[in-house]
GROMACS .gro file of C-alpha atoms in nm:
model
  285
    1UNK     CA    1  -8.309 -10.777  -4.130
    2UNK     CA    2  -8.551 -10.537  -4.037
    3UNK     CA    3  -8.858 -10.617  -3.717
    4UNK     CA    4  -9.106 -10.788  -3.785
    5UNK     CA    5  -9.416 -10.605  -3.715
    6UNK     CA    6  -9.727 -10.655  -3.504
    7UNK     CA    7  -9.997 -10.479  -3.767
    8UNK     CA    8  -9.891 -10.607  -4.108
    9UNK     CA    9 -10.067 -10.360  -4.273
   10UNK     CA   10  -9.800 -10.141  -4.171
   11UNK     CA   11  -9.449 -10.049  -4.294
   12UNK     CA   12  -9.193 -10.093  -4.011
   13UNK     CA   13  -9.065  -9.738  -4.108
   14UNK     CA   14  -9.403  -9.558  -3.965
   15UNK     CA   15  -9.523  -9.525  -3.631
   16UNK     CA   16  -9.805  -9.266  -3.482
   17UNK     CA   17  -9.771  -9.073  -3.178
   18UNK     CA   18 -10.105  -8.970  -3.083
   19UNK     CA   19 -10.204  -8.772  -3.388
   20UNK     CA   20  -9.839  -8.736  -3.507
   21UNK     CA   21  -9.683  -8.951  -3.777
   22UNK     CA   22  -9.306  -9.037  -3.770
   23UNK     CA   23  -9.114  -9.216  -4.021
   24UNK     CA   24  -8.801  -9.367  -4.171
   25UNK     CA   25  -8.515  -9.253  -3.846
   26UNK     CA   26  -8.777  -9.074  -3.656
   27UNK     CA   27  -8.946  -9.412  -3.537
   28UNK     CA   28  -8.873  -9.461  -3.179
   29UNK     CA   29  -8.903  -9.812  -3.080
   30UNK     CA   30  -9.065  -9.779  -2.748
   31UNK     CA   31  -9.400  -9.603  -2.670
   32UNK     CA   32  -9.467  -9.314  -2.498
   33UNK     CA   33  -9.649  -9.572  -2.201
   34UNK     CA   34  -9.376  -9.791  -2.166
   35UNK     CA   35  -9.131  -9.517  -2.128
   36UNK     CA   36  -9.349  -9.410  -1.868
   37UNK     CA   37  -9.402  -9.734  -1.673
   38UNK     CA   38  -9.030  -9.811  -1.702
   39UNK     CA   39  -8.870  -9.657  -1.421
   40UNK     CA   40  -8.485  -9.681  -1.573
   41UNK     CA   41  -8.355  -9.415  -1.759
   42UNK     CA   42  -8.225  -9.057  -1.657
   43UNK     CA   43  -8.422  -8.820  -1.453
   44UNK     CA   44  -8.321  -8.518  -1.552
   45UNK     CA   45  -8.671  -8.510  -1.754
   46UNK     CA   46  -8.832  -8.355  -1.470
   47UNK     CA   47  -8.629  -8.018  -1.474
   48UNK     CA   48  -8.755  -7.948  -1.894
   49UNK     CA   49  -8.949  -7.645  -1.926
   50UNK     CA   50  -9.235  -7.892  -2.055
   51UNK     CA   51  -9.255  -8.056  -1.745
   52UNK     CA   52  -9.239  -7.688  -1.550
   53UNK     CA   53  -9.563  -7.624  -1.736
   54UNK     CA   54  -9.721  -7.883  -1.591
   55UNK     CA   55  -9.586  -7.833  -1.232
   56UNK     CA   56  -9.741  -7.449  -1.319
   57UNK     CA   57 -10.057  -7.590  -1.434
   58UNK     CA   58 -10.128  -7.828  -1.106
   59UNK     CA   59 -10.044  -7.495  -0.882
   60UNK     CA   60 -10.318  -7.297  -1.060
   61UNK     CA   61 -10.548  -7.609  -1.031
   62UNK     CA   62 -10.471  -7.695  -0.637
   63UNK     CA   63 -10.484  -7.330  -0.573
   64UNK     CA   64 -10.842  -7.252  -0.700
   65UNK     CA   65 -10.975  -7.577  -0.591
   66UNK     CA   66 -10.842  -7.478  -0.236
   67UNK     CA   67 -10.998  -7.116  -0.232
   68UNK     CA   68 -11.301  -7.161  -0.497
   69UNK     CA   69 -11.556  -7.145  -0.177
   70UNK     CA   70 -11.350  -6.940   0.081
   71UNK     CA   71 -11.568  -6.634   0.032
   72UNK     CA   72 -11.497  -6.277   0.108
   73UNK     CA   73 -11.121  -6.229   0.186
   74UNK     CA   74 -10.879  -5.950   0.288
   75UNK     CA   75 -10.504  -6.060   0.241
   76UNK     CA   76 -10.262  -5.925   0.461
   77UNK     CA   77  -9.880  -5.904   0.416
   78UNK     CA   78  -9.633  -5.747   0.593
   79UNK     CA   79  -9.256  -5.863   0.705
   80UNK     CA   80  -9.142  -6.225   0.762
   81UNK     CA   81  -8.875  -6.038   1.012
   82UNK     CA   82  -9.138  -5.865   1.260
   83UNK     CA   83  -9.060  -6.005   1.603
   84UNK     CA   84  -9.361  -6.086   1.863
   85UNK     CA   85  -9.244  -5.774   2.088
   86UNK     CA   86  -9.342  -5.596   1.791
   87UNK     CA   87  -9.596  -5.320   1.789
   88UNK     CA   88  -9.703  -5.423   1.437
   89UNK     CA   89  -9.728  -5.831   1.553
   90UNK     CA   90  -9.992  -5.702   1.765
   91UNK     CA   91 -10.169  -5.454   1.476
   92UNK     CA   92 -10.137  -5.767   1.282
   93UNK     CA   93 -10.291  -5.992   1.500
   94UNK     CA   94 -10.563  -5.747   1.561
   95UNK     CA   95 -10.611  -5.707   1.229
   96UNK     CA   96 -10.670  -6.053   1.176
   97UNK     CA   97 -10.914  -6.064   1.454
   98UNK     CA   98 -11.124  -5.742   1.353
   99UNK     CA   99 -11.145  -5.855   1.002
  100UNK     CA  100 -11.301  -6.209   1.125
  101UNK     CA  101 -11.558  -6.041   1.326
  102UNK     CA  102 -11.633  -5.809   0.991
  103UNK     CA  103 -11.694  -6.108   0.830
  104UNK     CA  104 -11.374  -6.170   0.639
  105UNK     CA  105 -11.173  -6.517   0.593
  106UNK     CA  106 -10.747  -6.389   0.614
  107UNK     CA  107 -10.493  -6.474   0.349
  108UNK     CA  108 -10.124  -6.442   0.385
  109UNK     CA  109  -9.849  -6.560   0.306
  110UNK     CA  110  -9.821  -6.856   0.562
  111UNK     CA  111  -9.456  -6.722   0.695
  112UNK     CA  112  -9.373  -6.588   0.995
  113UNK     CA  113  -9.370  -6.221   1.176
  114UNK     CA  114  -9.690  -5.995   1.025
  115UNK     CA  115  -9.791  -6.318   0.864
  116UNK     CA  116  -9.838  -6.506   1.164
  117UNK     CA  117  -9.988  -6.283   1.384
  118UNK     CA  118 -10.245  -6.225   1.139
  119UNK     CA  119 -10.317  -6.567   1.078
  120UNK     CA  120 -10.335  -6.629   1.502
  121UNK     CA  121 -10.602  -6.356   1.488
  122UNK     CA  122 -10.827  -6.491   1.262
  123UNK     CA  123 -10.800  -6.833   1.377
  124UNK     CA  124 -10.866  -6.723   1.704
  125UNK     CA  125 -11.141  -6.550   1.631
  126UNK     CA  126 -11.294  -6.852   1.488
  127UNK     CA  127 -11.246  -6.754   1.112
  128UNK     CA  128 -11.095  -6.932   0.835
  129UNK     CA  129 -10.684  -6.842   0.800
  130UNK     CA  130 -10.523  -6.896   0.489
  131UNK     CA  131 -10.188  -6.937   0.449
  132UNK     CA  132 -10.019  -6.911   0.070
  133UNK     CA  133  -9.605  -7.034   0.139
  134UNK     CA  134  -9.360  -7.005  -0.106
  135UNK     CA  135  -9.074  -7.260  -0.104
  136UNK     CA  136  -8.765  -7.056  -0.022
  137UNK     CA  137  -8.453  -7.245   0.113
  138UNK     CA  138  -8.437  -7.027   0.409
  139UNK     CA  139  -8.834  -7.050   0.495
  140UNK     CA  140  -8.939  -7.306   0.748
  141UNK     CA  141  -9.317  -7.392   0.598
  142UNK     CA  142  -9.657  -7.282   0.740
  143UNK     CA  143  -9.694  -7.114   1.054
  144UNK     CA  144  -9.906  -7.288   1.316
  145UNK     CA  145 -10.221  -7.094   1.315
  146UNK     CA  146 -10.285  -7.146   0.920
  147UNK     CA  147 -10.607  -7.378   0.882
  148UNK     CA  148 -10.583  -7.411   0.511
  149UNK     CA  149 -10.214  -7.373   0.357
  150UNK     CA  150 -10.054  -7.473   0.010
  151UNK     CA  151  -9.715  -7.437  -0.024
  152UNK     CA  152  -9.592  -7.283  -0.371
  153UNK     CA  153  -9.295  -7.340  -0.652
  154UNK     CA  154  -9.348  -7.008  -0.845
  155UNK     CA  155  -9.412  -6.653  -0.698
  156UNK     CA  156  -9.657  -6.574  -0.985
  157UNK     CA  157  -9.897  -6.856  -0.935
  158UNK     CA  158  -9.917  -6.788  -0.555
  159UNK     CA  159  -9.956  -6.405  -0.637
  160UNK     CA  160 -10.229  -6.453  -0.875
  161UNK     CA  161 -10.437  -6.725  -0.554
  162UNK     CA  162 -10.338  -6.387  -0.354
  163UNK     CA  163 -10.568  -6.126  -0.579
  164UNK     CA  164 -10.830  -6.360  -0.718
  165UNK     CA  165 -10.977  -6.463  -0.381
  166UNK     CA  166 -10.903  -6.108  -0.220
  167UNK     CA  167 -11.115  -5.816  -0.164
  168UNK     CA  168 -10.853  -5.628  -0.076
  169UNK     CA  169 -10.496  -5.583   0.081
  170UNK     CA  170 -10.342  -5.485   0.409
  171UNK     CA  171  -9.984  -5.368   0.356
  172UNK     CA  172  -9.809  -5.372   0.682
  173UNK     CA  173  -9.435  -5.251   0.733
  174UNK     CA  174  -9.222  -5.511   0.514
  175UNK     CA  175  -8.941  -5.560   0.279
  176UNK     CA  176  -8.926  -5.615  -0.107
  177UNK     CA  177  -9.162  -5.901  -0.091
  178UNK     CA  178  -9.402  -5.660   0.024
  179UNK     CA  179  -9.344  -5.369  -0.183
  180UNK     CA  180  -9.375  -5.634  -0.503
  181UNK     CA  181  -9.723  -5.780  -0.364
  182UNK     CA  182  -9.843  -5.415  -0.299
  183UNK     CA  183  -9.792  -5.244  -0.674
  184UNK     CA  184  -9.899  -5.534  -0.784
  185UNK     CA  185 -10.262  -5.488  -0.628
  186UNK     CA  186 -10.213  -5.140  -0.700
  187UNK     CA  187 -10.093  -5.211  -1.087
  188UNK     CA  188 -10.398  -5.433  -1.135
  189UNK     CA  189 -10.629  -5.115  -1.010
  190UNK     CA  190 -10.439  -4.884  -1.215
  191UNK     CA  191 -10.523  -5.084  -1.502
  192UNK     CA  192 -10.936  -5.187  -1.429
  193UNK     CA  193 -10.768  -5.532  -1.430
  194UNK     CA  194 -10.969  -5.593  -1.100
  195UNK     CA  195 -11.265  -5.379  -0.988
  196UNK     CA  196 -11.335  -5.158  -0.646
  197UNK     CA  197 -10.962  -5.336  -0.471
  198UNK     CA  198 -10.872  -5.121  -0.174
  199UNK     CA  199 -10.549  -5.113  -0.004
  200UNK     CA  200 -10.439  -5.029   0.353
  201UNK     CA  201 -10.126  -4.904   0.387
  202UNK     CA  202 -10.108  -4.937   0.776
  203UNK     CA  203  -9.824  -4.714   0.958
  204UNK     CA  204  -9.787  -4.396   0.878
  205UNK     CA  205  -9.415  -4.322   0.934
  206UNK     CA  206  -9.274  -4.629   0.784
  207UNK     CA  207  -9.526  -4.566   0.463
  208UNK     CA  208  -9.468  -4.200   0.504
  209UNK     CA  209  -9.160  -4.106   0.263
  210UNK     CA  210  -9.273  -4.380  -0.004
  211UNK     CA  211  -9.584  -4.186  -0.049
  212UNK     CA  212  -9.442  -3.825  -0.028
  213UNK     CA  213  -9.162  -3.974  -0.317
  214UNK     CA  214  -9.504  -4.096  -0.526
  215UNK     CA  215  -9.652  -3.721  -0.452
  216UNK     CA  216  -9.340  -3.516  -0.565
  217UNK     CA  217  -9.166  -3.726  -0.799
  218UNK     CA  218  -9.358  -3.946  -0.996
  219UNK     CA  219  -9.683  -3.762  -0.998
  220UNK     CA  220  -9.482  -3.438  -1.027
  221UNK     CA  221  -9.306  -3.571  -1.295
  222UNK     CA  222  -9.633  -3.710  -1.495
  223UNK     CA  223  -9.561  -4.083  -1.453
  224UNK     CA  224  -9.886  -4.138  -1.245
  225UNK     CA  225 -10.206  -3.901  -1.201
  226UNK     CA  226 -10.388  -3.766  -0.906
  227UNK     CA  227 -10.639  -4.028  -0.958
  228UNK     CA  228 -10.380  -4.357  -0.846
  229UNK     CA  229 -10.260  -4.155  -0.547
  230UNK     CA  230 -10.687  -4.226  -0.412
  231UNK     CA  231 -10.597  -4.596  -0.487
  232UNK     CA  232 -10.502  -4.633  -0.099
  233UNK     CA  233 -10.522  -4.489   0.236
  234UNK     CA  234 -10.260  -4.452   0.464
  235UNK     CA  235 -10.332  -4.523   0.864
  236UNK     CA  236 -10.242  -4.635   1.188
  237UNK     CA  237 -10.600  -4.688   1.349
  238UNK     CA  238 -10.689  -5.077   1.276
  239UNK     CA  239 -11.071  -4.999   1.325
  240UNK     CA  240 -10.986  -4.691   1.036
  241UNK     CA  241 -10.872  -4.926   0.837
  242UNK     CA  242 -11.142  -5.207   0.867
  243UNK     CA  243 -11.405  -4.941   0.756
  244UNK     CA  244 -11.251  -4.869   0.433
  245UNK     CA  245 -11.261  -5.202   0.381
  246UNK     CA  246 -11.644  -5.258   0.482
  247UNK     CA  247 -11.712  -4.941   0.301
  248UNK     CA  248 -11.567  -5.023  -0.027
  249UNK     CA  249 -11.700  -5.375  -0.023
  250UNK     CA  250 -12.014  -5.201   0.056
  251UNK     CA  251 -11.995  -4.967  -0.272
  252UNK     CA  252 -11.862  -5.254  -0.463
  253UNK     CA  253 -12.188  -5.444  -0.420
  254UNK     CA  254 -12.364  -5.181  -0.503
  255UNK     CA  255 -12.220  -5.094  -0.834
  256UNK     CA  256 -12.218  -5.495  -0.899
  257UNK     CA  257 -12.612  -5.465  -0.838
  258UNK     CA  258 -12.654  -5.109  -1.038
  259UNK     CA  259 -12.464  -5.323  -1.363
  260UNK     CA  260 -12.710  -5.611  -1.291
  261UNK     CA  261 -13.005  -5.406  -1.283
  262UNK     CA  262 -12.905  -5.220  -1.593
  263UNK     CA  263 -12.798  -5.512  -1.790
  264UNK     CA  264 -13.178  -5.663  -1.692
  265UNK     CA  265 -13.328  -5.338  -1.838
  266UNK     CA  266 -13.144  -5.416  -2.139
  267UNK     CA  267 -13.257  -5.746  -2.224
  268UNK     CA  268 -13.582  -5.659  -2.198
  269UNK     CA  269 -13.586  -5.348  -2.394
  270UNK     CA  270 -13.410  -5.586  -2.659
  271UNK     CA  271 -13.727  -5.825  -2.600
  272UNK     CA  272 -14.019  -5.579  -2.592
  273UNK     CA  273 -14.185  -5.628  -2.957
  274UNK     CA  274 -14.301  -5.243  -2.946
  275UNK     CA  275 -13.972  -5.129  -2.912
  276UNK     CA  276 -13.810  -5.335  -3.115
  277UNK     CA  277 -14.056  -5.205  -3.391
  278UNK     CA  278 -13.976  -4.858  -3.296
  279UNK     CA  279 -13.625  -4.897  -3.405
  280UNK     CA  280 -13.648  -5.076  -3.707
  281UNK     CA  281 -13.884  -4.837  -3.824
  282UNK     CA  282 -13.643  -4.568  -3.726
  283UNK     CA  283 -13.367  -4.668  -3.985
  284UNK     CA  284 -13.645  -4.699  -4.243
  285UNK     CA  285 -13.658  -5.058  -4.237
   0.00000   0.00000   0.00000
């Protein structure tokens, strides 16, 4: 004997899903809110791609809501290994300091070694230090001198918090996690995917033979042009370094107000009535 049902005016054999129909051995008969409210039932739900692509979704949205009004930004990543007796600890602290006082907030990755020491340096200095973690199972959380931190599932949202709310990167000495968040930034430039980015390559004989392989091989060999090699500078001054920066921020606003300027010039050629007689008369119209 089949259910009785709760709407007579319909069939047992049909039930809606949101906008979906199902019928005949496709009825389920529970709904999608009491599944939800009951809390029996296997969990493995939870590890489905669809549910991933929510998990995804909420990074992107905690991430920008985070960062929407941190304002100019350098990020700066370097090793997780760098001990405190390090000469680069203390670049990186610096760095963090310097860029402060030029009127930059600091993002790195949250970790420990370069990332620390930056982060101490800006917060120090009385800026804001931002700290983007990654959850590893050998990484203990945020360091100590991030002020605003979000811990991430998936590299690719955390990369993507790291180049929309950056002006620019400072590569210290590091390790494949590094190397991955530096071509990146220098990918993105490559392809005009992001405007004016510069990037600091700070130390000179650890950077040295990756650049001279870039130079001989893969320009040599075609696979890049002259053009990408301009893409970064390689240094060991901080202050060096912190001009670039300035001065390419600097240039950067001015080609942003150039565009403006010339996109204003535009919409009121299109609006002048004497010009816009001028060219319709020019096509013979």
């Amino acid at each position: 004997m089949s259910e009785p049902s709760i709407h007579p005016d319909r069939p047992v054999g049909q039930q809606q899903r949101g906008p979906v129909t199902m019928r005949r051995n496709q009825v389920q008969h529970s709904t999608s809110e009491q599944r939800l409210l009951d809390s029996r039932g296997p969990s493995d739900w939870v590890h489905t791609d669809p549910w991933r692509v929510l998990r995804i979704q909420s990074e992107f949205i905690e991430g920008f809501g985070m960062l929407a009004e941190l304002g100019a930004a350098i990020s700066v990543f370097g090793s997780a290994r760098t001990k405190v007796d390090d000469p680069m600890y203390g670049a990186a602290e610096e760095f963090g300091r310097k860029l402060v006082e030029a009127g930059y907030a600091v993002i790195t990755g949250g970790g420990p070694g370069v990332m620390e020491a930056a982060n101490k340096g800006a917060s120090e200095a009385g800026g804001v230090s931002v700290g983007l973690g990654i959850e590893l199972p050998f990484e203990n959380g945020l360091n100590e001198w991030v002020d605003i931190g979000m811990n991430f599932r998936y590299f690719f949202t955390r990369k993507t918090m790291f180049v929309k709310y950056a002006q620019g990167f400072v590569v210290m000495p590091g390790g494949f996690g590094t190397l991955d968040e530096m071509f990146e930034a220098l990918t993105l430039a490559q392809t005009r995917k992001v405007t004016s980015f510069p990037v600091v390559l700070f130390g000179t004989s650890y950077w040295g033979g990756l650049v001279d392989w870039l130079r001989t091989t893969m320009l040599e060999d075609g696979k890049i042009s002259a053009a990408d090699l301009e893409m970064f500078v390689v240094t060991d001054d901080v202050d060096e370094a912190i001009s670039y920066i300035v001065k390419a921020g600097e240039l950067a606003d001015e080609a942003a107000e150039e565009a403006a300027q010339e996109a204003a010039r535009e919409v009121d050629a299109a609006n002048d009535p004497a010009r816009r007689a001028h060219r319709l008369g020019s096509d013979g119209s």
